Amino acid sequence: MEKRTLIYEGKAKQVFTTDNADVLWIHYLDQATALNGKRKEQIADKGRINSAISALLFNYLTAQGITNHHQQQLSPTDELVTKVKITPVEVVVRNFAAGHFVTRYGVAPMMELRPAVHEFYYKSDELDDPFMNDEQLVALNIAPQRELDELRVIADQVNVILTEAFRAIDIKLIDFKLEFGYTATNQLILADELSPDNMRLVDLNTGASLDKDIFRQQSGDVLTGYKIVLERLTNYLTANQL
Ligand code: C5P
């Protein structure tokens, strides 16, 4: 597979076309941002660790029947994915209160949320990705109701599978964000990245944060937690041939 043109550069990834119109080449950068890109830092080895965690989780989800864009790891920081047209709706699932849920609603951090809470956000840099409910997304022609229903169903399935996998390695899945897209054959599939950049993870034994909150709050070396997640996931998934 040949890498061709850079078509997108995000906060932590570059996306290139390839010689196959249905396949994109993703390169993970050693970069982290906070405050919607206003704070940016280079963090050596972050690209490799995120790419590895994401590949493990996408492969695991594939094995559990969740179709997603991940195809193949090319190098420690590069992977091939199915080209999709990303839907402009981000789905956040929350099992415990954290982050914006705590600041917005004034509840105790880590309060258990039952049922798990789904939130939709409209992907828009100009508007800073605002929260939207179903009617807003439908009335503004951003997404039809059947798509929102489907997003909820898949997000729930992913939540059950990932919560269980993380519990097996003594990690609590607090919340996460998913993105989806349509393939050339119009199938809605899971896309983007699955790493501690877009999920909150807490060590069940120590209570330590193992995700990007360490970077957001400038409270230590963010990669310490990411490395723990990668090591435990690798051991668990390899040992159990998952
Ligand atoms: O900031 P907030 O509490 O809404 O984040 C909820 C979850 O979604 C967190 O795991 C966060 O990392 C993720 N998220 C994300 N990208 C965004 C917004 C939130 O990955 N643009």
XYZ file of C-alpha atoms and ligand atoms in Angstrom:
263
model
C 0.000 0.000 0.000
C 1.347 3.423 -0.933
C 0.901 6.614 1.067
C -0.225 9.531 -1.149
C -1.626 12.929 -0.091
C -2.119 14.386 3.382
C -5.847 15.175 3.541
C -6.298 15.997 7.206
C -4.192 16.858 10.208
C -5.949 16.591 13.544
C -4.799 17.153 17.103
C -2.916 13.870 17.351
C -3.107 12.223 13.905
C -2.453 12.765 10.215
C -4.642 11.154 7.567
C -3.331 10.323 4.075
C -4.947 8.885 0.976
C -3.496 5.651 -0.449
C -3.464 4.009 -3.869
C -6.747 2.344 -2.846
C -9.664 4.838 -2.845
C -11.424 2.900 -0.063
C -8.435 2.857 2.292
C -6.793 5.642 4.314
C -3.405 5.749 6.026
C -3.370 7.108 9.592
C -0.179 8.350 11.209
C -0.207 8.905 14.972
C 1.705 11.998 16.131
C 3.708 12.434 19.341
C 1.411 15.286 20.258
C -1.237 16.182 22.810
C -3.587 19.152 22.911
C -5.980 20.561 25.470
C -8.504 23.422 25.522
C -9.566 22.564 21.955
C -6.045 22.881 20.579
C -5.068 26.065 22.412
C -2.445 24.182 24.430
C -0.241 21.850 22.414
C 2.759 19.753 23.490
C 5.084 17.222 21.936
C 5.206 13.993 23.948
C 7.782 11.470 22.748
C 6.377 7.958 22.173
C 2.735 8.967 22.601
C 1.925 8.141 18.964
C 3.208 4.586 19.286
C 1.361 3.942 22.541
C -1.962 5.360 21.320
C -1.727 3.503 18.036
C -1.024 0.231 19.867
C -3.901 0.676 22.357
C -6.302 1.681 19.603
C -5.362 -1.300 17.414
C -5.795 -3.725 20.337
C -9.215 -2.323 21.216
C -10.478 -2.149 17.622
C -9.320 -5.736 16.947
C -10.990 -6.868 20.154
C -14.235 -5.117 19.179
C -14.060 -6.725 15.727
C -13.756 -10.139 17.405
C -16.824 -9.260 19.489
C -18.853 -8.388 16.383
C -18.523 -4.582 16.335
C -17.668 -3.501 12.790
C -15.086 -0.705 12.719
C -12.678 1.068 10.399
C -9.427 -0.520 11.635
C -7.774 -2.770 9.063
C -4.107 -3.296 9.706
C -1.123 -2.016 11.666
C 1.695 -0.974 9.288
C 4.294 0.235 11.758
C 4.203 1.180 15.447
C 2.697 4.561 14.511
C 0.884 3.856 11.238
C -2.258 1.958 10.351
C -4.641 1.381 7.480
C -8.334 2.076 7.966
C -11.449 1.815 5.847
C -12.317 5.191 4.368
C -15.578 6.509 5.802
C -17.533 9.714 5.612
C -17.482 10.778 9.266
C -20.896 11.697 10.681
C -20.804 15.103 12.407
C -22.126 13.598 15.649
C -19.805 12.585 18.474
C -21.223 10.157 21.023
C -20.094 10.353 24.640
C -21.067 7.532 27.001
C -20.701 8.079 30.738
C -20.725 5.354 33.405
C -19.496 7.616 36.196
C -19.616 11.406 36.574
C -16.419 13.187 35.520
C -15.185 16.118 33.451
C -17.877 18.314 31.945
C -20.658 16.239 33.518
C -19.409 17.293 36.957
C -18.859 20.976 36.107
C -22.160 21.257 34.199
C -24.432 19.557 36.716
C -22.565 20.084 39.988
C -22.653 16.418 40.996
C -20.053 14.495 42.977
C -17.118 13.259 40.873
C -17.281 9.494 40.234
C -20.979 9.259 41.107
C -22.230 6.109 39.361
C -24.641 6.871 36.512
C -27.423 4.323 35.996
C -28.486 4.037 33.281
C -25.265 4.994 31.539
C -25.680 8.477 30.058
C -25.439 9.086 26.299
C -24.681 12.554 25.010
C -24.495 13.775 21.429
C -22.182 16.593 20.377
C -22.267 18.336 17.001
C -18.788 18.297 15.468
C -18.111 21.953 14.657
C -14.837 23.766 15.335
C -16.492 27.205 14.982
C -19.148 26.326 17.560
C -16.769 24.366 19.827
C -18.629 21.036 19.409
C -21.895 21.971 21.198
C -24.049 19.458 23.049
C -27.273 18.704 21.133
C -30.315 16.568 21.832
C -32.058 14.328 19.280
C -34.597 16.937 18.150
C -31.930 19.581 17.615
C -29.831 17.218 15.495
C -32.856 16.080 13.465
C -34.446 19.541 13.050
C -31.139 21.027 11.927
C -30.680 18.174 9.403
C -27.441 17.094 11.018
C -28.563 13.486 11.475
C -31.811 11.535 10.961
C -33.413 9.910 14.011
C -32.694 6.386 12.746
C -28.980 7.215 12.673
C -29.098 8.533 16.252
C -30.925 5.372 17.346
C -28.254 3.252 15.672
C -25.445 5.280 17.263
C -26.971 4.663 20.700
C -27.270 0.926 20.115
C -23.665 0.543 18.921
C -22.339 2.829 21.674
C -24.145 0.676 24.273
C -22.641 -2.506 22.857
C -19.170 -0.959 22.862
C -19.714 0.182 26.453
C -20.605 -3.335 27.637
C -17.635 -4.923 25.840
C -15.044 -2.335 26.895
C -16.296 -2.049 30.499
C -15.897 -5.815 30.852
C -12.444 -5.940 29.219
C -11.138 -3.088 31.376
C -12.630 -4.594 34.525
C -10.660 -7.776 33.798
C -7.447 -5.727 34.003
C -8.468 -3.763 37.106
C -9.401 -0.596 35.269
C -12.679 1.302 35.586
C -14.100 2.756 32.360
C -15.488 6.124 33.451
C -16.520 7.603 30.083
C -15.521 7.688 26.428
C -16.180 9.387 23.118
C -16.940 7.579 19.850
C -17.044 8.731 16.256
C -18.742 6.967 13.374
C -18.775 7.103 9.606
C -20.417 5.691 6.497
C -18.473 3.316 4.229
C -18.660 3.403 0.419
C -21.485 0.849 0.721
C -23.328 3.098 3.176
C -22.723 1.013 6.289
C -22.480 2.989 9.528
C -19.349 1.838 11.358
C -17.226 2.838 14.328
C -14.214 4.987 13.365
C -11.581 7.388 14.772
C -9.420 6.272 17.705
C -9.862 4.313 20.936
C -7.201 5.379 23.413
C -6.787 7.213 26.737
C -6.977 10.413 24.655
C -10.722 9.852 24.302
C -11.706 7.827 27.333
C -11.349 8.220 31.080
C -9.790 5.251 32.851
C -9.089 4.814 36.554
C -6.912 2.169 38.205
C -9.282 0.099 40.377
C -6.586 -0.521 42.977
C -4.939 2.871 43.341
C -7.628 5.225 42.022
C -4.983 6.762 39.752
C -6.090 8.407 36.532
C -4.646 6.558 33.510
C -5.830 8.927 30.788
C -5.530 12.387 29.278
C -6.872 14.081 32.432
C -3.240 14.014 33.673
C -2.314 16.197 30.678
C -5.427 18.397 30.912
C -4.757 19.073 34.592
C -0.968 19.205 34.160
C -0.706 16.867 37.124
C 2.140 14.563 36.056
C 3.586 12.451 33.262
C 0.605 11.553 31.097
C 2.320 8.554 29.502
C 2.771 6.695 32.811
C -0.928 5.805 32.784
C -1.053 5.133 29.036
C 1.828 2.639 29.400
C 0.012 0.817 32.216
C -3.112 0.559 30.042
C -1.105 -0.774 27.081
C 0.809 -3.304 29.171
C -2.268 -4.691 30.935
C -4.318 -4.833 27.733
C -1.517 -6.584 25.843
C -1.034 -9.160 28.616
C -4.753 -9.810 28.999
C -5.656 -10.011 25.333
C -2.611 -12.083 24.412
C -2.919 -14.439 27.387
C -6.574 -15.038 26.576
C -5.984 -15.105 22.820
C -8.630 -12.424 22.384
O -14.982 16.638 28.550
P -16.046 15.612 28.800
O -16.270 15.298 30.239
O -17.334 15.953 28.089
O -15.501 14.276 28.105
C -16.183 13.045 28.147
C -15.321 11.959 27.496
O -15.240 12.181 26.093
C -13.864 11.947 27.987
O -13.424 10.600 28.031
C -13.109 12.710 26.928
O -11.773 12.266 26.817
C -13.906 12.386 25.675
N -13.912 13.479 24.692
C -13.149 13.377 23.530
N -13.167 14.388 22.607
C -13.921 15.478 22.787
C -14.715 15.606 23.945
C -14.683 14.583 24.890
O -12.462 12.381 23.335
N -13.943 16.423 21.848
